[in-house]
PDB file of C-alpha atoms in Angstrom:
ATOM      1  CA  UNK A1459     -30.682   0.395  24.789  1.00 46.00           C
ATOM      2  CA  UNK A1460     -30.706  -1.579  21.849  1.00 49.00           C
ATOM      3  CA  UNK A1461     -32.069   0.460  19.478  1.00 53.00           C
ATOM      4  CA  UNK A1462     -28.571   2.707  20.084  1.00 48.00           C
ATOM      5  CA  UNK A1463     -26.322  -1.094  20.304  1.00 48.00           C
ATOM      6  CA  UNK A1464     -28.171  -1.344  17.075  1.00 49.00           C
ATOM      7  CA  UNK A1465     -27.855   1.487  15.491  1.00 48.00           C
ATOM      8  CA  UNK A1466     -23.899   1.187  16.730  1.00 43.00           C
ATOM      9  CA  UNK A1467     -23.793  -2.389  14.803  1.00 44.00           C
ATOM     10  CA  UNK A1468     -25.216  -0.571  11.445  1.00 49.00           C
ATOM     11  CA  UNK A1469     -22.780   1.590  11.922  1.00 45.00           C
ATOM     12  CA  UNK A1470     -18.981  -0.636  12.354  1.00 41.00           C
ATOM     13  CA  UNK A1471     -21.069  -2.791  10.300  1.00 45.00           C
ATOM     14  CA  UNK A1472     -20.445  -0.535   7.330  1.00 48.00           C
ATOM     15  CA  UNK A1473     -17.285   0.677   7.971  1.00 47.00           C
ATOM     16  CA  UNK A1474     -15.676  -2.843   7.877  1.00 47.00           C
ATOM     17  CA  UNK A1475     -17.528  -3.766   4.257  1.00 53.00           C
ATOM     18  CA  UNK A1476     -14.097  -3.780   1.739  1.00 57.00           C
ATOM     19  CA  UNK A1477     -15.235  -1.639  -0.973  1.00 77.00           C
ATOM     20  CA  UNK A1478     -14.011  -1.526  -4.941  1.00 86.00           C
ATOM     21  CA  UNK A1479     -12.943   2.166  -6.357  1.00 92.00           C
ATOM     22  CA  UNK A1480     -11.953   2.502  -9.849  1.00 94.00           C
ATOM     23  CA  UNK A1481     -10.647   6.036 -10.580  1.00 95.00           C
ATOM     24  CA  UNK A1482      -7.529   7.770 -11.549  1.00 97.00           C
ATOM     25  CA  UNK A1483      -4.273   7.511  -9.758  1.00 96.00           C
ATOM     26  CA  UNK A1484      -2.482  10.912  -8.510  1.00 96.00           C
ATOM     27  CA  UNK A1485       2.187   9.303  -7.907  1.00 92.00           C
ATOM     28  CA  UNK A1486       3.929  10.675  -5.528  1.00 88.00           C
ATOM     29  CA  UNK A1487       5.828   9.284  -3.203  1.00 78.00           C
ATOM     30  CA  UNK A1488       5.644  10.506   0.113  1.00 73.00           C
ATOM     31  CA  UNK A1489       8.066   8.688   2.271  1.00 61.00           C
ATOM     32  CA  UNK A1490       5.359   7.799   4.659  1.00 66.00           C
ATOM     33  CA  UNK A1491       2.541   6.748   4.372  1.00 69.00           C
ATOM     34  CA  UNK A1492      -0.908   8.949   4.744  1.00 77.00           C
ATOM     35  CA  UNK A1493      -3.230   9.300   7.490  1.00 80.00           C
ATOM     36  CA  UNK A1494      -6.567   9.352   6.690  1.00 81.00           C
ATOM     37  CA  UNK A1495      -8.540  12.327   7.793  1.00 85.00           C
ATOM     38  CA  UNK A1496      -5.331  15.296   7.585  1.00 87.00           C
ATOM     39  CA  UNK A1497      -5.389  17.161   5.329  1.00 91.00           C
ATOM     40  CA  UNK A1498      -2.625  17.683   2.264  1.00 92.00           C
ATOM     41  CA  UNK A1499      -2.196  20.435   0.148  1.00 94.00           C
ATOM     42  CA  UNK A1500      -0.611  20.202  -3.903  1.00 94.00           C
ATOM     43  CA  UNK A1501      -0.184  21.597  -6.451  1.00 95.00           C
ATOM     44  CA  UNK A1502      -0.710  19.544  -9.821  1.00 95.00           C
ATOM     45  CA  UNK A1503       0.534  21.128 -13.436  1.00 95.00           C
ATOM     46  CA  UNK A1504       1.462  17.599 -15.286  1.00 96.00           C
ATOM     47  CA  UNK A1505      -1.072  17.380 -18.383  1.00 96.00           C
ATOM     48  CA  UNK A1506      -2.517  14.159 -16.826  1.00 96.00           C
ATOM     49  CA  UNK A1507      -3.269  15.635 -13.423  1.00 97.00           C
ATOM     50  CA  UNK A1508      -4.390  18.910 -15.135  1.00 97.00           C
ATOM     51  CA  UNK A1509      -7.291  16.521 -17.520  1.00 96.00           C
ATOM     52  CA  UNK A1510      -7.569  14.423 -14.142  1.00 96.00           C
ATOM     53  CA  UNK A1511      -8.751  18.015 -11.675  1.00 96.00           C
ATOM     54  CA  UNK A1512     -10.403  19.185 -14.661  1.00 96.00           C
ATOM     55  CA  UNK A1513     -12.681  15.961 -14.883  1.00 96.00           C
ATOM     56  CA  UNK A1514     -13.215  15.667 -11.390  1.00 95.00           C
ATOM     57  CA  UNK A1515     -14.810  18.832 -10.776  1.00 95.00           C
ATOM     58  CA  UNK A1516     -16.604  19.239 -14.259  1.00 94.00           C
ATOM     59  CA  UNK A1517     -20.819  19.610 -12.823  1.00 91.00           C
ATOM     60  CA  UNK A1518     -19.560  21.808 -10.303  1.00 93.00           C
ATOM     61  CA  UNK A1519     -20.059  25.939  -9.682  1.00 92.00           C
ATOM     62  CA  UNK A1520     -17.072  28.492 -10.335  1.00 93.00           C
ATOM     63  CA  UNK A1521     -17.124  29.449  -7.167  1.00 93.00           C
ATOM     64  CA  UNK A1522     -15.328  25.764  -5.903  1.00 94.00           C
ATOM     65  CA  UNK A1523     -13.335  25.972  -8.836  1.00 94.00           C
ATOM     66  CA  UNK A1524     -12.294  29.455  -7.309  1.00 93.00           C
ATOM     67  CA  UNK A1525     -10.801  28.200  -4.605  1.00 92.00           C
ATOM     68  CA  UNK A1526     -13.648  27.949  -1.820  1.00 93.00           C
ATOM     69  CA  UNK A1527     -14.519  24.885   0.219  1.00 92.00           C
ATOM     70  CA  UNK A1528     -16.208  21.930  -1.932  1.00 92.00           C
ATOM     71  CA  UNK A1529     -20.228  21.371  -0.602  1.00 87.00           C
ATOM     72  CA  UNK A1530     -21.293  17.856  -0.133  1.00 83.00           C
ATOM     73  CA  UNK A1531     -24.645  18.852   1.010  1.00 79.00           C
ATOM     74  CA  UNK A1532     -24.963  17.222   3.161  1.00 75.00           C
ATOM     75  CA  UNK A1533     -24.121  14.049   1.311  1.00 74.00           C
ATOM     76  CA  UNK A1534     -26.755  14.692  -1.621  1.00 80.00           C
ATOM     77  CA  UNK A1535     -23.959  15.101  -3.494  1.00 86.00           C
ATOM     78  CA  UNK A1536     -19.644  13.141  -2.889  1.00 90.00           C
ATOM     79  CA  UNK A1537     -17.225  15.396  -3.588  1.00 93.00           C
ATOM     80  CA  UNK A1538     -14.775  14.403  -5.853  1.00 95.00           C
ATOM     81  CA  UNK A1539     -12.755  11.458  -5.282  1.00 95.00           C
ATOM     82  CA  UNK A1540      -9.179   9.906  -6.544  1.00 96.00           C
ATOM     83  CA  UNK A1541      -6.525   7.449  -5.987  1.00 96.00           C
ATOM     84  CA  UNK A1542      -3.261   8.259  -4.155  1.00 94.00           C
ATOM     85  CA  UNK A1543      -0.427   6.038  -4.719  1.00 90.00           C
ATOM     86  CA  UNK A1544       2.155   7.180  -2.565  1.00 80.00           C
ATOM     87  CA  UNK A1545       4.989   4.538  -1.434  1.00 64.00           C
ATOM     88  CA  UNK A1546       5.799   2.725  -4.467  1.00 60.00           C
ATOM     89  CA  UNK A1547       8.102   2.310  -7.529  1.00 64.00           C
ATOM     90  CA  UNK A1548       6.676   2.653 -11.328  1.00 72.00           C
ATOM     91  CA  UNK A1549       5.888   0.432 -12.681  1.00 80.00           C
ATOM     92  CA  UNK A1550       2.489  -0.076 -10.334  1.00 83.00           C
ATOM     93  CA  UNK A1551       1.964  -3.724  -9.912  1.00 80.00           C
ATOM     94  CA  UNK A1552      -1.409  -5.324  -8.011  1.00 80.00           C
ATOM     95  CA  UNK A1553      -0.778  -4.887  -4.385  1.00 77.00           C
ATOM     96  CA  UNK A1554       0.473  -1.686  -3.916  1.00 81.00           C
ATOM     97  CA  UNK A1555      -0.698   0.727  -1.347  1.00 82.00           C
ATOM     98  CA  UNK A1556      -3.207   3.953  -1.706  1.00 88.00           C
ATOM     99  CA  UNK A1557      -4.807   5.843  -0.225  1.00 90.00           C
ATOM    100  CA  UNK A1558      -9.054   7.427  -1.729  1.00 93.00           C
ATOM    101  CA  UNK A1559      -8.726  10.562  -1.408  1.00 94.00           C
ATOM    102  CA  UNK A1560     -11.543  13.426  -0.749  1.00 95.00           C
ATOM    103  CA  UNK A1561     -11.123  16.797  -2.760  1.00 96.00           C
ATOM    104  CA  UNK A1562     -12.730  19.607  -0.532  1.00 94.00           C
ATOM    105  CA  UNK A1563     -11.290  23.072  -2.163  1.00 95.00           C
ATOM    106  CA  UNK A1564      -9.919  23.211  -5.348  1.00 96.00           C
ATOM    107  CA  UNK A1565      -8.597  26.562  -7.362  1.00 96.00           C
ATOM    108  CA  UNK A1566      -7.871  26.035 -11.038  1.00 96.00           C
ATOM    109  CA  UNK A1567      -5.822  28.142 -13.256  1.00 96.00           C
ATOM    110  CA  UNK A1568      -6.307  29.625 -16.384  1.00 94.00           C
ATOM    111  CA  UNK A1569      -3.881  27.505 -18.510  1.00 95.00           C
ATOM    112  CA  UNK A1570      -5.622  24.231 -16.329  1.00 94.00           C
ATOM    113  CA  UNK A1571      -3.217  23.663 -13.590  1.00 96.00           C
ATOM    114  CA  UNK A1572      -4.546  24.067 -10.197  1.00 96.00           C
ATOM    115  CA  UNK A1573      -4.129  24.225  -6.186  1.00 96.00           C
ATOM    116  CA  UNK A1574      -6.130  21.874  -4.349  1.00 96.00           C
ATOM    117  CA  UNK A1575      -6.306  20.166  -0.340  1.00 95.00           C
ATOM    118  CA  UNK A1576      -7.335  16.676  -0.458  1.00 95.00           C
ATOM    119  CA  UNK A1577      -8.256  14.469   2.621  1.00 92.00           C
ATOM    120  CA  UNK A1578      -7.584  10.709   2.606  1.00 91.00           C
ATOM    121  CA  UNK A1579     -10.604   8.724   3.757  1.00 89.00           C
ATOM    122  CA  UNK A1580      -9.465   5.680   2.973  1.00 87.00           C
ATOM    123  CA  UNK A1581      -6.849   3.450   3.024  1.00 84.00           C
ATOM    124  CA  UNK A1582      -7.061   0.605  -0.380  1.00 86.00           C
ATOM    125  CA  UNK A1583      -4.484  -1.621  -1.827  1.00 83.00           C
ATOM    126  CA  UNK A1584      -4.915  -1.593  -5.822  1.00 86.00           C
ATOM    127  CA  UNK A1585      -6.253  -4.711  -8.554  1.00 85.00           C
ATOM    128  CA  UNK A1586      -5.830  -3.442 -11.445  1.00 89.00           C
ATOM    129  CA  UNK A1587      -3.993  -1.038 -13.125  1.00 92.00           C
ATOM    130  CA  UNK A1588      -4.209  -0.279 -16.764  1.00 93.00           C
ATOM    131  CA  UNK A1589      -2.579   3.791 -18.372  1.00 94.00           C
ATOM    132  CA  UNK A1590      -5.795   5.339 -19.882  1.00 94.00           C
ATOM    133  CA  UNK A1591      -5.239   5.736 -24.493  1.00 94.00           C
ATOM    134  CA  UNK A1592      -4.927   9.786 -25.135  1.00 93.00           C
ATOM    135  CA  UNK A1593      -4.398  10.613 -21.383  1.00 93.00           C
ATOM    136  CA  UNK A1594      -1.396  12.369 -21.143  1.00 93.00           C
ATOM    137  CA  UNK A1595       0.015   9.059 -19.338  1.00 94.00           C
ATOM    138  CA  UNK A1596      -2.405   9.096 -16.936  1.00 96.00           C
ATOM    139  CA  UNK A1597      -2.920   6.176 -14.575  1.00 95.00           C
ATOM    140  CA  UNK A1598      -6.259   4.638 -13.771  1.00 96.00           C
ATOM    141  CA  UNK A1599      -7.368   1.398 -11.203  1.00 94.00           C
ATOM    142  CA  UNK A1600      -9.566  -0.620  -9.510  1.00 93.00           C
ATOM    143  CA  UNK A1601      -8.725  -0.809  -5.452  1.00 90.00           C
ATOM    144  CA  UNK A1602     -10.205  -2.561  -2.602  1.00 85.00           C
ATOM    145  CA  UNK A1603     -10.663  -0.681   0.721  1.00 82.00           C
ATOM    146  CA  UNK A1604      -9.330  -1.689   3.694  1.00 65.00           C
ATOM    147  CA  UNK A1605     -12.306  -1.944   6.581  1.00 54.00           C
ATOM    148  CA  UNK A1606     -11.445   0.828   8.809  1.00 48.00           C
ATOM    149  CA  UNK A1607     -12.242  -0.634  11.616  1.00 37.00           C
ATOM    150  CA  UNK A1608      -9.339  -3.075  10.630  1.00 35.00           C
ATOM    151  CA  UNK A1609      -6.312  -0.458  10.719  1.00 32.00           C
ATOM    152  CA  UNK A1610      -5.850  -0.085  14.006  1.00 31.00           C
ATOM    153  CA  UNK A1611      -3.647  -3.773  15.224  1.00 32.00           C
ATOM    154  CA  UNK A1612      -5.568  -6.856  14.400  1.00 31.00           C
ATOM    155  CA  UNK A1613      -5.194  -7.482  18.016  1.00 33.00           C
ATOM    156  CA  UNK A1614      -9.457  -6.766  19.566  1.00 33.00           C
ATOM    157  CA  UNK A1615     -10.245  -8.190  22.689  1.00 33.00           C
ATOM    158  CA  UNK A1616     -11.057 -11.190  23.955  1.00 32.00           C
ATOM    159  CA  UNK A1617      -9.252 -12.865  20.934  1.00 38.00           C
ATOM    160  CA  UNK A1618      -5.062 -13.591  20.529  1.00 45.00           C
ATOM    161  CA  UNK A1619      -2.563 -11.911  18.625  1.00 61.00           C
ATOM    162  CA  UNK A1620      -1.989 -12.931  15.687  1.00 85.00           C
ATOM    163  CA  UNK A1621       1.920 -14.812  15.734  1.00 91.00           C
ATOM    164  CA  UNK A1622       3.630 -15.185  12.446  1.00 91.00           C
ATOM    165  CA  UNK A1623       7.074 -17.579  11.732  1.00 91.00           C
ATOM    166  CA  UNK A1624       8.713 -17.237   9.238  1.00 90.00           C
ATOM    167  CA  UNK A1625      12.820 -16.901   7.792  1.00 92.00           C
ATOM    168  CA  UNK A1626      14.513 -13.935   8.989  1.00 92.00           C
ATOM    169  CA  UNK A1627      17.409 -11.548   7.108  1.00 91.00           C
ATOM    170  CA  UNK A1628      18.937  -9.269   9.569  1.00 89.00           C
ATOM    171  CA  UNK A1629      20.802  -5.620   9.313  1.00 87.00           C
ATOM    172  CA  UNK A1630      20.850  -2.967  11.775  1.00 86.00           C
ATOM    173  CA  UNK A1631      18.597   0.338  10.957  1.00 83.00           C
ATOM    174  CA  UNK A1632      17.980   3.500  12.348  1.00 77.00           C
ATOM    175  CA  UNK A1633      14.824   3.999  12.309  1.00 77.00           C
ATOM    176  CA  UNK A1634      12.710   1.497  11.549  1.00 78.00           C
ATOM    177  CA  UNK A1635      10.975   1.004   7.669  1.00 83.00           C
ATOM    178  CA  UNK A1636       7.545   2.805   7.798  1.00 83.00           C
ATOM    179  CA  UNK A1637       4.234   0.585   7.334  1.00 85.00           C
ATOM    180  CA  UNK A1638       3.433  -0.061   3.871  1.00 81.00           C
ATOM    181  CA  UNK A1639       6.932   2.089   1.940  1.00 81.00           C
ATOM    182  CA  UNK A1640       8.646   0.439  -0.311  1.00 82.00           C
ATOM    183  CA  UNK A1641      12.526  -0.314  -0.056  1.00 84.00           C
ATOM    184  CA  UNK A1642      15.796  -2.493  -1.245  1.00 86.00           C
ATOM    185  CA  UNK A1643      18.203  -4.509   0.425  1.00 90.00           C
ATOM    186  CA  UNK A1644      20.880  -6.725  -0.625  1.00 91.00           C
ATOM    187  CA  UNK A1645      21.164  -9.830   0.384  1.00 91.00           C
ATOM    188  CA  UNK A1646      23.910 -12.011  -0.177  1.00 87.00           C
ATOM    189  CA  UNK A1647      24.831 -14.907   2.492  1.00 85.00           C
ATOM    190  CA  UNK A1648      24.050 -18.651   0.706  1.00 87.00           C
ATOM    191  CA  UNK A1649      21.580 -19.041   3.922  1.00 87.00           C
ATOM    192  CA  UNK A1650      19.129 -15.490   2.709  1.00 89.00           C
ATOM    193  CA  UNK A1651      19.778 -15.504  -1.287  1.00 91.00           C
ATOM    194  CA  UNK A1652      18.982 -19.763  -0.882  1.00 90.00           C
ATOM    195  CA  UNK A1653      15.855 -18.418   0.836  1.00 91.00           C
ATOM    196  CA  UNK A1654      14.636 -15.803  -1.864  1.00 93.00           C
ATOM    197  CA  UNK A1655      14.307 -19.260  -4.324  1.00 91.00           C
ATOM    198  CA  UNK A1656      12.206 -20.566  -1.597  1.00 89.00           C
ATOM    199  CA  UNK A1657      10.372 -17.394  -1.960  1.00 91.00           C
ATOM    200  CA  UNK A1658       9.628 -17.082  -5.533  1.00 89.00           C
ATOM    201  CA  UNK A1659       9.451 -20.534  -5.942  1.00 86.00           C
ATOM    202  CA  UNK A1660       6.758 -22.290  -8.322  1.00 80.00           C
ATOM    203  CA  UNK A1661       6.455 -18.542 -10.093  1.00 85.00           C
ATOM    204  CA  UNK A1662       8.187 -17.284 -13.244  1.00 85.00           C
ATOM    205  CA  UNK A1663      11.675 -17.312 -14.090  1.00 89.00           C
ATOM    206  CA  UNK A1664      12.181 -13.392 -14.850  1.00 90.00           C
ATOM    207  CA  UNK A1665      10.818 -13.014 -11.460  1.00 90.00           C
ATOM    208  CA  UNK A1666      14.949 -13.551 -10.461  1.00 92.00           C
ATOM    209  CA  UNK A1667      15.831 -11.146 -12.966  1.00 91.00           C
ATOM    210  CA  UNK A1668      13.975  -8.572 -11.050  1.00 89.00           C
ATOM    211  CA  UNK A1669      10.947  -7.554 -12.982  1.00 87.00           C
ATOM    212  CA  UNK A1670       7.705  -6.884 -10.124  1.00 86.00           C
ATOM    213  CA  UNK A1671       5.877  -9.662  -8.940  1.00 87.00           C
ATOM    214  CA  UNK A1672       2.651  -9.759  -9.229  1.00 81.00           C
ATOM    215  CA  UNK A1673      -0.017 -11.519  -6.745  1.00 74.00           C
ATOM    216  CA  UNK A1674      -2.120 -12.790  -9.567  1.00 64.00           C
ATOM    217  CA  UNK A1675      -0.786 -14.661 -12.283  1.00 61.00           C
ATOM    218  CA  UNK A1676      -2.346 -16.810 -14.786  1.00 51.00           C
ATOM    219  CA  UNK A1677      -2.437 -19.684 -15.736  1.00 47.00           C
ATOM    220  CA  UNK A1678      -0.450 -22.134 -17.287  1.00 45.00           C
ATOM    221  CA  UNK A1679      -2.268 -22.891 -20.787  1.00 47.00           C
ATOM    222  CA  UNK A1680      -5.026 -20.713 -20.491  1.00 50.00           C
ATOM    223  CA  UNK A1681      -6.300 -17.080 -19.105  1.00 54.00           C
ATOM    224  CA  UNK A1682      -7.622 -17.813 -16.482  1.00 56.00           C
ATOM    225  CA  UNK A1683      -6.156 -15.560 -13.787  1.00 58.00           C
ATOM    226  CA  UNK A1684      -4.958 -17.448  -9.658  1.00 62.00           C
ATOM    227  CA  UNK A1685      -4.196 -15.866  -7.196  1.00 65.00           C
ATOM    228  CA  UNK A1686      -0.818 -16.009  -5.862  1.00 74.00           C
ATOM    229  CA  UNK A1687       0.428 -14.789  -2.071  1.00 82.00           C
ATOM    230  CA  UNK A1688       3.916 -13.322  -3.019  1.00 88.00           C
ATOM    231  CA  UNK A1689       6.264 -14.390  -0.246  1.00 91.00           C
ATOM    232  CA  UNK A1690       7.457 -13.026   2.484  1.00 93.00           C
ATOM    233  CA  UNK A1691      10.203 -13.138   5.405  1.00 94.00           C
ATOM    234  CA  UNK A1692      10.637 -12.013   8.921  1.00 94.00           C
ATOM    235  CA  UNK A1693      13.165  -9.042   9.153  1.00 94.00           C
ATOM    236  CA  UNK A1694      14.695  -8.510  11.819  1.00 92.00           C
ATOM    237  CA  UNK A1695      15.950  -4.524  12.232  1.00 90.00           C
ATOM    238  CA  UNK A1696      17.216  -3.939  15.431  1.00 84.00           C
ATOM    239  CA  UNK A1697      20.605  -3.714  17.236  1.00 79.00           C
ATOM    240  CA  UNK A1698      20.468  -6.477  19.127  1.00 73.00           C
ATOM    241  CA  UNK A1699      18.824  -8.293  16.424  1.00 72.00           C
ATOM    242  CA  UNK A1700      17.836 -11.891  16.390  1.00 85.00           C
ATOM    243  CA  UNK A1701      17.119 -11.067  19.919  1.00 88.00           C
ATOM    244  CA  UNK A1702      13.520 -12.029  21.846  1.00 90.00           C
ATOM    245  CA  UNK A1703      11.706  -8.837  22.479  1.00 90.00           C
ATOM    246  CA  UNK A1704      13.279  -6.851  19.738  1.00 91.00           C
ATOM    247  CA  UNK A1705      10.848  -5.630  17.480  1.00 91.00           C
ATOM    248  CA  UNK A1706      11.303  -7.003  13.801  1.00 93.00           C
ATOM    249  CA  UNK A1707       8.871  -7.059  10.519  1.00 93.00           C
ATOM    250  CA  UNK A1708       6.892  -8.893   8.755  1.00 93.00           C
ATOM    251  CA  UNK A1709       7.800  -8.078   4.804  1.00 93.00           C
ATOM    252  CA  UNK A1710       5.896  -8.884   1.666  1.00 92.00           C
ATOM    253  CA  UNK A1711       8.757  -9.208  -1.239  1.00 92.00           C
ATOM    254  CA  UNK A1712       8.120  -7.284  -4.204  1.00 90.00           C
ATOM    255  CA  UNK A1713      11.415  -7.732  -7.001  1.00 90.00           C
ATOM    256  CA  UNK A1714      14.060 -10.007  -6.889  1.00 93.00           C
ATOM    257  CA  UNK A1715      17.219  -9.420  -8.957  1.00 92.00           C
ATOM    258  CA  UNK A1716      18.821 -13.056  -8.318  1.00 93.00           C
ATOM    259  CA  UNK A1717      22.936 -12.351  -9.016  1.00 92.00           C
ATOM    260  CA  UNK A1718      25.974 -14.407 -10.958  1.00 90.00           C
ATOM    261  CA  UNK A1719      27.392 -14.305  -8.131  1.00 90.00           C
ATOM    262  CA  UNK A1720      24.643 -15.512  -6.080  1.00 89.00           C
ATOM    263  CA  UNK A1721      23.637 -11.782  -4.760  1.00 92.00           C
ATOM    264  CA  UNK A1722      21.065  -9.842  -5.149  1.00 93.00           C
ATOM    265  CA  UNK A1723      18.501  -6.579  -5.250  1.00 92.00           C
ATOM    266  CA  UNK A1724      14.847  -6.933  -3.530  1.00 93.00           C
ATOM    267  CA  UNK A1725      12.202  -4.679  -2.819  1.00 90.00           C
ATOM    268  CA  UNK A1726      10.069  -4.854  -0.001  1.00 91.00           C
ATOM    269  CA  UNK A1727       7.329  -3.288   1.631  1.00 88.00           C
ATOM    270  CA  UNK A1728       6.433  -4.048   5.297  1.00 90.00           C
ATOM    271  CA  UNK A1729       2.990  -4.985   5.824  1.00 89.00           C
ATOM    272  CA  UNK A1730       3.197  -5.820   9.961  1.00 91.00           C
ATOM    273  CA  UNK A1731       5.051  -4.462  13.043  1.00 92.00           C
ATOM    274  CA  UNK A1732       5.898  -6.709  15.675  1.00 92.00           C
ATOM    275  CA  UNK A1733       8.657  -8.938  18.925  1.00 92.00           C
ATOM    276  CA  UNK A1734      10.282 -11.221  18.101  1.00 93.00           C
ATOM    277  CA  UNK A1735       9.240 -14.412  20.218  1.00 92.00           C
ATOM    278  CA  UNK A1736      11.099 -17.026  19.808  1.00 90.00           C
ATOM    279  CA  UNK A1737      13.635 -17.861  17.277  1.00 90.00           C
ATOM    280  CA  UNK A1738      14.850 -20.911  15.979  1.00 85.00           C
ATOM    281  CA  UNK A1739      18.929 -20.564  14.429  1.00 77.00           C
ATOM    282  CA  UNK A1740      19.414 -25.071  13.940  1.00 70.00           C
ATOM    283  CA  UNK A1741      17.852 -24.412  10.830  1.00 64.00           C
ATOM    284  CA  UNK A1742      20.621 -24.491   8.235  1.00 64.00           C
ATOM    285  CA  UNK A1743      18.785 -22.158   5.914  1.00 74.00           C
ATOM    286  CA  UNK A1744      17.826 -19.178   7.333  1.00 82.00           C
ATOM    287  CA  UNK A1745      17.000 -18.616  11.534  1.00 88.00           C
ATOM    288  CA  UNK A1746      12.997 -19.334  11.801  1.00 89.00           C
ATOM    289  CA  UNK A1747      11.855 -16.532  13.660  1.00 92.00           C
ATOM    290  CA  UNK A1748       8.884 -15.441  15.270  1.00 92.00           C
ATOM    291  CA  UNK A1749       6.789 -12.307  15.985  1.00 93.00           C
ATOM    292  CA  UNK A1750       4.206 -11.496  17.323  1.00 92.00           C
ATOM    293  CA  UNK A1751       2.060  -8.968  15.920  1.00 91.00           C
ATOM    294  CA  UNK A1752       0.809  -5.250  17.589  1.00 89.00           C
ATOM    295  CA  UNK A1753       0.518  -3.049  13.863  1.00 87.00           C
ATOM    296  CA  UNK A1754      -0.941  -4.610  10.460  1.00 83.00           C
ATOM    297  CA  UNK A1755      -0.619  -3.366   7.466  1.00 73.00           C
ATOM    298  CA  UNK A1756      -3.728  -4.818   5.858  1.00 54.00           C
ATOM    299  CA  UNK A1757      -3.146  -6.682   2.871  1.00 41.00           C
ATOM    300  CA  UNK A1758      -6.469  -7.731   0.272  1.00 35.00           C
TER     301      UNK A1758
END
C-alpha cells in the first residue's frame, strides 16, 4: 500500500508541476476552449503553417508524413508539439490562453499543404510572444502550462471554495460566455466608467485608448520587467442580474477604450465562474459583489 501511495503521489506531483514550453503558434478562433484529449482535424495551407508542419515533421518517417499514426516509440520519441491559440484577437499579448497540442497524424501534400490530426495535451498561458524573421508571419511564443490537476476548479476536499469580491457590471445574456474566450462589452453608465478608470489606474494613458493591456510592464526609467496584474470585475449576466444565487463571471480586462462622450468599449476574458453570495449596492460607484467560485481558468 505504501509503495502504491508513493507512486500515486509522485505521478500527481509531476502532473501538478507547471512547465515552460516554447514553439510556433497556430492561430484559429474556435469560439470555445479546447478539450484536453479530444482530437481535432485541421487543413494547413498558409505559408507560415506549411513551414510549421515541415519543421515539426522533420526527422519523421515518410510513412508518417503520408498519414499513418505518428509513433512515439513508447515515449522514447515524443510526438511533435506546438501551441494552439484558440480564443483571442490579434495582436496576441502576454497572458492569452492557449493549448499545447500534439500531432498524432499528418499527411503532407506535394505543395506543402497538410491534413493533420492534433490532440490538446495541456492548457497554457502565453508569456513571451514574437514573430519569426523570414517565417511568413509565423508567430512563436513561450507559454507556461497550467497544472493538469488544478483545471477542475480551485475547490478541493477539506478546503473552502474561493470567494472573490469586486465591482460589478450587469447585462443579461441568453447564454453564458465561455471561460477563456474573449468578448466585447459597451459600458456607458458613469459608475462603470469610474470603475474602468480605477481598474487601469497606474497604467499608461494608452491603455485607455484601446491598446492591448499586458500583464508585464517595464519599470519607469529602466528595463526591469514588473508583473502588473490586469484589472478584474464581476460580470452578472443572468436575467435577475444582481441577485444572490445567480451565476456570475469574474472577467479580466484585456482592452479598454474610453471615449470622449464617457462611454467605453472593452474586451474582457472570463477567468472564473461562480455564484453570487453577497451584493452591496450602497456604494456611490459600481455595486460590490461577492462571488463563490466554482470553476476557474488558471491565470498564470
